[in-house]
PDB file of C-alpha atoms in Angstrom:
ATOM      1  CA  MET A 865      14.148  -3.186  14.453  1.00  0.00           C
ATOM      2  CA  LEU A 866      16.230  -1.368  11.467  1.00  0.00           C
ATOM      3  CA  GLN A 867      16.245   2.005  13.715  1.00  0.00           C
ATOM      4  CA  ILE A 868      17.831  -0.100  16.523  1.00  0.00           C
ATOM      5  CA  LEU A 869      20.208  -0.858  14.200  1.00  0.00           C
ATOM      6  CA  ARG A 870      20.766   2.478  12.900  1.00  0.00           C
ATOM      7  CA  SER A 871      21.087   3.953  16.465  1.00  0.00           C
ATOM      8  CA  SER A 872      24.110   1.541  17.158  1.00  0.00           C
ATOM      9  CA  SER A 873      26.096   2.502  13.969  1.00  0.00           C
ATOM     10  CA  GLY A 874      25.501   6.696  14.816  1.00  0.00           C
ATOM     11  CA  GLY A 875      26.382   8.676  17.782  1.00  0.00           C
ATOM     12  CA  LEU A 876      24.397  11.352  17.531  1.00  0.00           C
ATOM     13  CA  VAL A 877      21.521   9.364  17.255  1.00  0.00           C
ATOM     14  CA  ALA A 878      22.099   7.797  20.451  1.00  0.00           C
ATOM     15  CA  LYS A 879      22.808  11.256  22.171  1.00  0.00           C
ATOM     16  CA  ALA A 880      19.490  12.313  20.510  1.00  0.00           C
ATOM     17  CA  PHE A 881      17.254   8.959  21.508  1.00  0.00           C
ATOM     18  CA  MET A 882      19.185   9.860  25.411  1.00  0.00           C
ATOM     19  CA  ILE A 883      17.735  13.180  25.615  1.00  0.00           C
ATOM     20  CA  LEU A 884      14.104  12.118  24.141  1.00  0.00           C
ATOM     21  CA  LEU A 885      14.322   9.110  27.082  1.00  0.00           C
ATOM     22  CA  ILE A 886      15.106  11.860  29.954  1.00  0.00           C
ATOM     23  CA  ILE A 887      12.542  14.105  28.653  1.00  0.00           C
ATOM     24  CA  SER A 888       9.773  11.484  27.994  1.00  0.00           C
ATOM     25  CA  PHE A 889      10.887   9.458  31.645  1.00  0.00           C
ATOM     26  CA  GLY A 890       8.120   8.264  33.232  1.00  0.00           C
ATOM     27  CA  ALA A 891       8.641   5.691  35.674  1.00  0.00           C
ATOM     28  CA  TRP A 892       5.831   2.466  35.640  1.00  0.00           C
ATOM     29  CA  GLY A 893       8.068   0.884  38.656  1.00  0.00           C
ATOM     30  CA  VAL A 894       8.611  -1.959  36.400  1.00  0.00           C
ATOM     31  CA  GLN A 895      12.781  -2.506  37.784  1.00  0.00           C
ATOM     32  CA  GLY A 896      11.468  -2.661  41.304  1.00  0.00           C
ATOM     33  CA  TYR A 897       8.831  -5.676  40.543  1.00  0.00           C
ATOM     34  CA  LEU A 898      11.671  -6.969  38.463  1.00  0.00           C
ATOM     35  CA  ASN A 899      14.430  -7.380  40.899  1.00  0.00           C
ATOM     36  CA  GLN A 900      11.719  -9.005  43.461  1.00  0.00           C
ATOM     37  CA  ALA A 901      10.647 -11.403  40.674  1.00  0.00           C
ATOM     38  CA  SER A 902      12.473 -14.607  39.497  1.00  0.00           C
ATOM     39  CA  GLN A 903      13.315 -15.470  36.006  1.00  0.00           C
ATOM     40  CA  GLY A 904      10.523 -17.491  35.326  1.00  0.00           C
ATOM     41  CA  GLU A 905       8.084 -14.889  36.316  1.00  0.00           C
ATOM     42  CA  MET A 906       5.911 -13.043  34.079  1.00  0.00           C
ATOM     43  CA  VAL A 907       5.505  -9.405  34.013  1.00  0.00           C
ATOM     44  CA  ALA A 908       3.025  -9.061  31.610  1.00  0.00           C
ATOM     45  CA  THR A 909       0.504 -10.443  29.515  1.00  0.00           C
ATOM     46  CA  VAL A 910      -1.291 -10.521  26.037  1.00  0.00           C
ATOM     47  CA  GLY A 911      -3.731 -12.214  24.321  1.00  0.00           C
ATOM     48  CA  GLY A 912      -2.886 -15.127  26.495  1.00  0.00           C
ATOM     49  CA  ASP A 913       1.023 -15.263  25.826  1.00  0.00           C
ATOM     50  CA  THR A 914       3.478 -14.003  28.708  1.00  0.00           C
ATOM     51  CA  ILE A 915       6.059 -12.078  28.817  1.00  0.00           C
ATOM     52  CA  THR A 916       8.725 -13.082  31.312  1.00  0.00           C
ATOM     53  CA  THR A 917      11.026 -11.431  33.508  1.00  0.00           C
ATOM     54  CA  SER A 918      14.207 -12.868  31.481  1.00  0.00           C
ATOM     55  CA  GLU A 919      13.062 -11.798  28.336  1.00  0.00           C
ATOM     56  CA  LEU A 920      12.599  -8.411  29.544  1.00  0.00           C
ATOM     57  CA  ALA A 921      15.386  -8.494  31.495  1.00  0.00           C
ATOM     58  CA  ALA A 922      17.088 -10.013  27.662  1.00  0.00           C
ATOM     59  CA  ALA A 923      15.559  -6.751  26.144  1.00  0.00           C
ATOM     60  CA  PHE A 924      16.907  -4.510  28.891  1.00  0.00           C
ATOM     61  CA  ALA A 925      20.163  -5.737  28.431  1.00  0.00           C
ATOM     62  CA  ARG A 926      20.365  -5.339  24.726  1.00  0.00           C
ATOM     63  CA  ASP A 927      19.806  -1.678  25.068  1.00  0.00           C
ATOM     64  CA  VAL A 928      22.116  -0.947  27.320  1.00  0.00           C
ATOM     65  CA  ARG A 929      24.677  -2.373  25.317  1.00  0.00           C
ATOM     66  CA  ARG A 930      23.645  -0.409  21.901  1.00  0.00           C
ATOM     67  CA  PHE A 931      24.619   2.786  24.304  1.00  0.00           C
ATOM     68  CA  GLN A 932      27.547   1.482  25.665  1.00  0.00           C
ATOM     69  CA  ALA A 933      29.285   0.378  22.232  1.00  0.00           C
ATOM     70  CA  GLN A 934      28.129   4.504  21.292  1.00  0.00           C
ATOM     71  CA  GLY A 935      31.101   4.524  24.208  1.00  0.00           C
ATOM     72  CA  SER A 936      29.214   5.713  26.622  1.00  0.00           C
ATOM     73  CA  ASP A 937      29.695   4.826  30.196  1.00  0.00           C
ATOM     74  CA  LEU A 938      25.820   4.663  30.964  1.00  0.00           C
ATOM     75  CA  THR A 939      25.017   1.603  33.754  1.00  0.00           C
ATOM     76  CA  ALA A 940      22.458  -0.634  34.495  1.00  0.00           C
ATOM     77  CA  GLU A 941      20.906   1.856  37.593  1.00  0.00           C
ATOM     78  CA  GLN A 942      21.332   4.343  35.298  1.00  0.00           C
ATOM     79  CA  ALA A 943      19.684   3.007  32.272  1.00  0.00           C
ATOM     80  CA  ARG A 944      16.655   2.169  34.793  1.00  0.00           C
ATOM     81  CA  ASN A 945      16.192   5.483  36.028  1.00  0.00           C
ATOM     82  CA  LEU A 946      16.198   6.963  32.689  1.00  0.00           C
ATOM     83  CA  GLY A 947      13.371   4.275  32.031  1.00  0.00           C
ATOM     84  CA  LEU A 948      14.921   2.342  29.777  1.00  0.00           C
ATOM     85  CA  MET A 949      13.813  -0.549  31.191  1.00  0.00           C
ATOM     86  CA  ASP A 950       9.976   0.441  30.981  1.00  0.00           C
ATOM     87  CA  LEU A 951      10.769   1.323  26.949  1.00  0.00           C
ATOM     88  CA  ALA A 952      12.128  -2.452  26.672  1.00  0.00           C
ATOM     89  CA  LEU A 953       8.654  -3.791  28.349  1.00  0.00           C
ATOM     90  CA  ASP A 954       6.406  -1.312  26.564  1.00  0.00           C
ATOM     91  CA  ARG A 955       8.319  -2.994  22.705  1.00  0.00           C
ATOM     92  CA  LEU A 956       7.193  -6.271  23.956  1.00  0.00           C
ATOM     93  CA  ILE A 957       3.939  -5.840  24.715  1.00  0.00           C
ATOM     94  CA  GLN A 958       3.751  -3.694  21.863  1.00  0.00           C
ATOM     95  CA  GLY A 959       5.348  -6.236  19.962  1.00  0.00           C
ATOM     96  CA  ARG A 960       3.084  -9.261  21.575  1.00  0.00           C
ATOM     97  CA  THR A 961       0.233  -7.257  20.474  1.00  0.00           C
ATOM     98  CA  TYR A 962       0.755  -6.978  16.837  1.00  0.00           C
ATOM     99  CA  ASP A 963       1.366 -10.786  17.576  1.00  0.00           C
ATOM    100  CA  ALA A 964      -2.318 -11.276  18.648  1.00  0.00           C
ATOM    101  CA  ALA A 965      -3.918  -9.295  16.007  1.00  0.00           C
ATOM    102  CA  SER A 966      -1.877 -10.646  12.884  1.00  0.00           C
ATOM    103  CA  GLY A 967      -3.039 -14.046  14.031  1.00  0.00           C
ATOM    104  CA  TRP A 968      -6.637 -12.992  14.735  1.00  0.00           C
ATOM    105  CA  LEU A 969      -6.499 -11.593  11.054  1.00  0.00           C
ATOM    106  CA  GLY A 970      -4.911 -14.390   9.757  1.00  0.00           C
ATOM    107  CA  MET A 971      -1.955 -11.864   8.067  1.00  0.00           C
ATOM    108  CA  GLY A 972       1.628 -13.026   8.463  1.00  0.00           C
ATOM    109  CA  ILE A 973       4.975 -12.643   6.399  1.00  0.00           C
ATOM    110  CA  SER A 974       6.338 -15.316   3.950  1.00  0.00           C
ATOM    111  CA  ASP A 975      10.118 -16.205   4.478  1.00  0.00           C
ATOM    112  CA  LYS A 976      10.941 -14.616   0.734  1.00  0.00           C
ATOM    113  CA  HIS A 977       9.910 -11.208   1.986  1.00  0.00           C
ATOM    114  CA  ILE A 978      11.913 -11.647   5.074  1.00  0.00           C
ATOM    115  CA  ALA A 979      14.771 -12.234   2.742  1.00  0.00           C
ATOM    116  CA  GLN A 980      13.872 -10.071   0.185  1.00  0.00           C
ATOM    117  CA  ALA A 981      13.779  -6.990   3.015  1.00  0.00           C
ATOM    118  CA  ILE A 982      17.117  -8.175   4.467  1.00  0.00           C
ATOM    119  CA  ARG A 983      18.896  -7.949   1.090  1.00  0.00           C
ATOM    120  CA  GLU A 984      16.749  -4.219  -0.130  1.00  0.00           C
ATOM    121  CA  GLU A 985      18.201  -2.950   3.556  1.00  0.00           C
ATOM    122  CA  GLU A 986      20.850  -0.248   2.674  1.00  0.00           C
ATOM    123  CA  LEU A 987      22.403  -0.606   6.117  1.00  0.00           C
ATOM    124  CA  PHE A 988      23.670  -4.130   4.989  1.00  0.00           C
ATOM    125  CA  ARG A 989      25.024  -3.357   1.614  1.00  0.00           C
ATOM    126  CA  ASP A 990      29.291  -3.149   1.187  1.00  0.00           C
ATOM    127  CA  ASP A 991      30.498  -0.185  -0.822  1.00  0.00           C
ATOM    128  CA  SER A 992      29.088  -1.505  -3.719  1.00  0.00           C
ATOM    129  CA  GLY A 993      25.995  -1.701  -3.109  1.00  0.00           C
ATOM    130  CA  ASN A 994      25.434  -5.061  -2.856  1.00  0.00           C
ATOM    131  CA  PHE A 995      24.236  -6.896  -0.134  1.00  0.00           C
ATOM    132  CA  SER A 996      26.690  -8.031   2.313  1.00  0.00           C
ATOM    133  CA  ARG A 997      26.206 -10.854   4.009  1.00  0.00           C
ATOM    134  CA  SER A 998      29.462 -10.389   6.794  1.00  0.00           C
ATOM    135  CA  ARG A 999      28.574  -6.873   7.186  1.00  0.00           C
ATOM    136  CA  PHE A1000      24.859  -7.808   8.377  1.00  0.00           C
ATOM    137  CA  GLU A1001      26.417 -10.513  11.033  1.00  0.00           C
ATOM    138  CA  PHE A1002      28.116  -7.952  12.244  1.00  0.00           C
ATOM    139  CA  LEU A1003      25.770  -5.649  12.995  1.00  0.00           C
ATOM    140  CA  ILE A1004      23.326  -8.209  13.913  1.00  0.00           C
ATOM    141  CA  ARG A1005      25.787  -9.187  16.715  1.00  0.00           C
ATOM    142  CA  ASN A1006      26.908  -5.860  17.859  1.00  0.00           C
ATOM    143  CA  SER A1007      23.317  -4.853  18.552  1.00  0.00           C
ATOM    144  CA  GLY A1008      22.955  -8.075  20.656  1.00  0.00           C
ATOM    145  CA  MET A1009      20.981 -10.207  19.195  1.00  0.00           C
ATOM    146  CA  SER A1010      20.942 -13.666  17.246  1.00  0.00           C
ATOM    147  CA  GLU A1011      19.886 -13.380  13.584  1.00  0.00           C
ATOM    148  CA  SER A1012      16.941 -15.471  14.577  1.00  0.00           C
ATOM    149  CA  GLN A1013      15.918 -13.051  17.174  1.00  0.00           C
ATOM    150  CA  TYR A1014      16.459 -10.381  14.052  1.00  0.00           C
ATOM    151  CA  VAL A1015      14.351 -12.187  11.680  1.00  0.00           C
ATOM    152  CA  ALA A1016      11.405 -12.594  14.177  1.00  0.00           C
ATOM    153  CA  ASP A1017      11.385  -8.641  15.491  1.00  0.00           C
ATOM    154  CA  LEU A1018      11.734  -7.806  11.417  1.00  0.00           C
ATOM    155  CA  ARG A1019       8.707 -10.479  10.322  1.00  0.00           C
ATOM    156  CA  ARG A1020       6.647  -8.210  13.792  1.00  0.00           C
ATOM    157  CA  ASP A1021       7.873  -4.836  12.814  1.00  0.00           C
ATOM    158  CA  MET A1022       6.581  -5.939   9.180  1.00  0.00           C
ATOM    159  CA  THR A1023       3.552  -7.924  10.017  1.00  0.00           C
ATOM    160  CA  LYS A1024       3.092  -4.173  12.438  1.00  0.00           C
ATOM    161  CA  ARG A1025       3.176  -2.085   8.678  1.00  0.00           C
ATOM    162  CA  GLU A1026       0.488  -4.317   7.205  1.00  0.00           C
ATOM    163  CA  ILE A1027      -1.845  -3.789   9.871  1.00  0.00           C
ATOM    164  CA  ILE A1028      -1.562  -0.037   9.826  1.00  0.00           C
ATOM    165  CA  ASN A1029      -1.336   0.477   6.508  1.00  0.00           C
ATOM    166  CA  SER A1030      -4.899  -1.742   6.326  1.00  0.00           C
ATOM    167  CA  LEU A1031      -5.981   0.759   8.660  1.00  0.00           C
ATOM    168  CA  ALA A1032      -5.301   3.518   7.302  1.00  0.00           C
ATOM    169  CA  PHE A1033      -6.453   2.549   3.669  1.00  0.00           C
ATOM    170  CA  THR A1034      -9.916   3.447   2.968  1.00  0.00           C
ATOM    171  CA  ALA A1035     -11.317   1.641   0.342  1.00  0.00           C
ATOM    172  CA  GLY A1036     -14.232   3.502  -1.620  1.00  0.00           C
ATOM    173  CA  ALA A1037     -17.581   1.893  -2.721  1.00  0.00           C
ATOM    174  CA  PRO A1038     -18.407   1.076  -6.031  1.00  0.00           C
ATOM    175  CA  SER A1039     -19.305   3.521  -8.608  1.00  0.00           C
ATOM    176  CA  VAL A1040     -22.812   2.164  -9.113  1.00  0.00           C
ATOM    177  CA  LEU A1041     -23.140   1.867  -5.305  1.00  0.00           C
ATOM    178  CA  GLU A1042     -22.450   5.596  -5.013  1.00  0.00           C
ATOM    179  CA  LYS A1043     -24.773   6.337  -7.786  1.00  0.00           C
ATOM    180  CA  ARG A1044     -27.768   4.599  -6.391  1.00  0.00           C
ATOM    181  CA  LEU A1045     -27.267   6.302  -3.019  1.00  0.00           C
ATOM    182  CA  HIS A1046     -26.932   9.747  -4.768  1.00  0.00           C
ATOM    183  CA  LEU A1047     -29.383   9.342  -6.629  1.00  0.00           C
ATOM    184  CA  TYR A1048     -32.207   8.228  -3.833  1.00  0.00           C
ATOM    185  CA  ARG A1049     -30.732  11.022  -0.985  1.00  0.00           C
ATOM    186  CA  ASN A1050     -31.086  13.891  -3.743  1.00  0.00           C
ATOM    187  CA  GLU A1051     -34.122  11.705  -5.961  1.00  0.00           C
ATOM    188  CA  LYS A1052     -36.455  15.176  -6.045  1.00  0.00           C
ATOM    189  CA  ARG A1053     -40.438  14.715  -7.121  1.00  0.00           C
ATOM    190  CA  VAL A1054     -42.193  17.587  -9.394  1.00  0.00           C
ATOM    191  CA  ALA A1055     -45.778  17.575  -9.814  1.00  0.00           C
ATOM    192  CA  THR A1056     -48.026  19.183 -11.770  1.00  0.00           C
ATOM    193  CA  ILE A1057     -51.805  20.173 -11.027  1.00  0.00           C
ATOM    194  CA  THR A1058     -54.369  21.279 -13.079  1.00  0.00           C
ATOM    195  CA  VAL A1059     -57.386  22.805 -11.874  1.00  0.00           C
ATOM    196  CA  ILE A1060     -60.865  21.733 -13.750  1.00  0.00           C
ATOM    197  CA  SER A1061     -64.204  23.258 -12.425  1.00  0.00           C
ATOM    198  CA  VAL A1062     -66.619  20.569 -12.350  1.00  0.00           C
ATOM    199  CA  ASP A1063     -69.056  23.611 -14.419  1.00  0.00           C
ATOM    200  CA  ASP A1064     -66.264  22.979 -17.545  1.00  0.00           C
ATOM    201  CA  ALA A1065     -66.506  19.061 -16.918  1.00  0.00           C
ATOM    202  CA  LEU A1066     -67.416  17.595 -20.626  1.00  0.00           C
ATOM    203  CA  ASP A1067     -69.827  14.525 -19.742  1.00  0.00           C
ATOM    204  CA  VAL A1068     -68.474  11.935 -21.694  1.00  0.00           C
ATOM    205  CA  GLY A1069     -69.783   8.793 -19.765  1.00  0.00           C
ATOM    206  CA  VAL A1070     -68.668   6.137 -18.712  1.00  0.00           C
ATOM    207  CA  PRO A1071     -66.105   3.814 -20.667  1.00  0.00           C
ATOM    208  CA  ASP A1072     -66.459   0.007 -20.880  1.00  0.00           C
ATOM    209  CA  GLY A1073     -63.596  -2.512 -20.388  1.00  0.00           C
ATOM    210  CA  GLY A1074     -63.484  -2.771 -24.102  1.00  0.00           C
ATOM    211  CA  THR A1075     -63.045   0.791 -24.870  1.00  0.00           C
ATOM    212  CA  ILE A1076     -60.075   1.315 -22.262  1.00  0.00           C
ATOM    213  CA  ALA A1077     -57.868  -1.456 -23.750  1.00  0.00           C
ATOM    214  CA  GLN A1078     -58.472  -0.321 -27.323  1.00  0.00           C
ATOM    215  CA  ILE A1079     -57.501   3.057 -26.253  1.00  0.00           C
ATOM    216  CA  HIS A1080     -54.466   1.382 -24.252  1.00  0.00           C
ATOM    217  CA  GLN A1081     -53.769  -0.791 -27.510  1.00  0.00           C
ATOM    218  CA  ASP A1082     -54.370   1.868 -30.319  1.00  0.00           C
ATOM    219  CA  GLN A1083     -51.443   4.502 -28.012  1.00  0.00           C
ATOM    220  CA  ALA A1084     -49.428   1.641 -26.606  1.00  0.00           C
ATOM    221  CA  GLU A1085     -45.828   3.148 -27.830  1.00  0.00           C
ATOM    222  CA  ARG A1086     -47.202   6.030 -24.642  1.00  0.00           C
ATOM    223  CA  TYR A1087     -48.003   4.077 -22.279  1.00  0.00           C
ATOM    224  CA  THR A1088     -44.659   1.589 -22.297  1.00  0.00           C
ATOM    225  CA  ALA A1089     -41.566   2.350 -20.966  1.00  0.00           C
ATOM    226  CA  PRO A1090     -37.964   0.825 -23.309  1.00  0.00           C
ATOM    227  CA  GLU A1091     -36.260  -2.217 -21.325  1.00  0.00           C
ATOM    228  CA  ARG A1092     -33.534  -1.772 -19.904  1.00  0.00           C
ATOM    229  CA  ARG A1093     -30.670  -3.988 -18.824  1.00  0.00           C
ATOM    230  CA  SER A1094     -27.585  -2.517 -16.467  1.00  0.00           C
ATOM    231  CA  ALA A1095     -24.673  -4.763 -15.067  1.00  0.00           C
ATOM    232  CA  SER A1096     -22.043  -4.010 -12.684  1.00  0.00           C
ATOM    233  CA  PHE A1097     -18.902  -6.501 -12.763  1.00  0.00           C
ATOM    234  CA  ILE A1098     -15.189  -6.968 -10.781  1.00  0.00           C
ATOM    235  CA  LEU A1099     -13.029  -8.219 -12.819  1.00  0.00           C
ATOM    236  CA  LEU A1100      -9.902  -9.859 -11.122  1.00  0.00           C
ATOM    237  CA  THR A1101      -7.583 -11.697 -12.977  1.00  0.00           C
ATOM    238  CA  ALA A1102      -4.946 -14.641 -11.286  1.00  0.00           C
ATOM    239  CA  GLU A1103      -1.839 -12.073 -12.478  1.00  0.00           C
ATOM    240  CA  ARG A1104      -4.073  -9.145 -10.651  1.00  0.00           C
ATOM    241  CA  ALA A1105      -4.296 -10.829  -7.397  1.00  0.00           C
ATOM    242  CA  MET A1106      -0.940 -11.925  -7.252  1.00  0.00           C
ATOM    243  CA  LYS A1107       0.065  -8.400  -8.057  1.00  0.00           C
ATOM    244  CA  ASP A1108      -1.253  -6.271  -5.021  1.00  0.00           C
TER     245      ASP A1108
END
């Protein structure tokens, strides 16, 4: 969303975007379907949520107005031929996909974080470096959106980043588990073999139970391993949880 606003404030970016559109042009045939469909008819369904022709038309119209705001005489027909309609639909489908994923994962962005992101955006700051409400409203209005539409799109973009970051981040296994697995997979056995000839064996007889018990008692340290205790724990404080 912010990238779209930035493109509205720079003619070079808009021209570069036009070149990319021409290079990557690939028609889905969406525009023909849109012309034949009624304004309430759906053009796509994502996770049970529908995208109507009116939503697609509004998104397409905003894209066209952004180019026209840069001084371009781009018409709606030319924009459709360049694939702007397809890109608008792709953007709507992608947004609905992340909405469905965030709902399934129970993820969301609070109003507090949305407001903070808007205040910290350099695009909305005045010459003194402070957030400018008037500049914010001007850029939003110039992009062809209402404030509620911008907030909804920003929330979706931030949720998208959270989902992508959660997939890209791979948490390491606890060190105690790594050590155990390493010892298990790389364990070795060392055996010492002594060959005793029958001719060399002494006739020591067969010891009774009492004799064996006495030998064990006399050499208890030799047959006893010291007691050991090990523990692994995770310390999670309220302050740390709120920080993360």
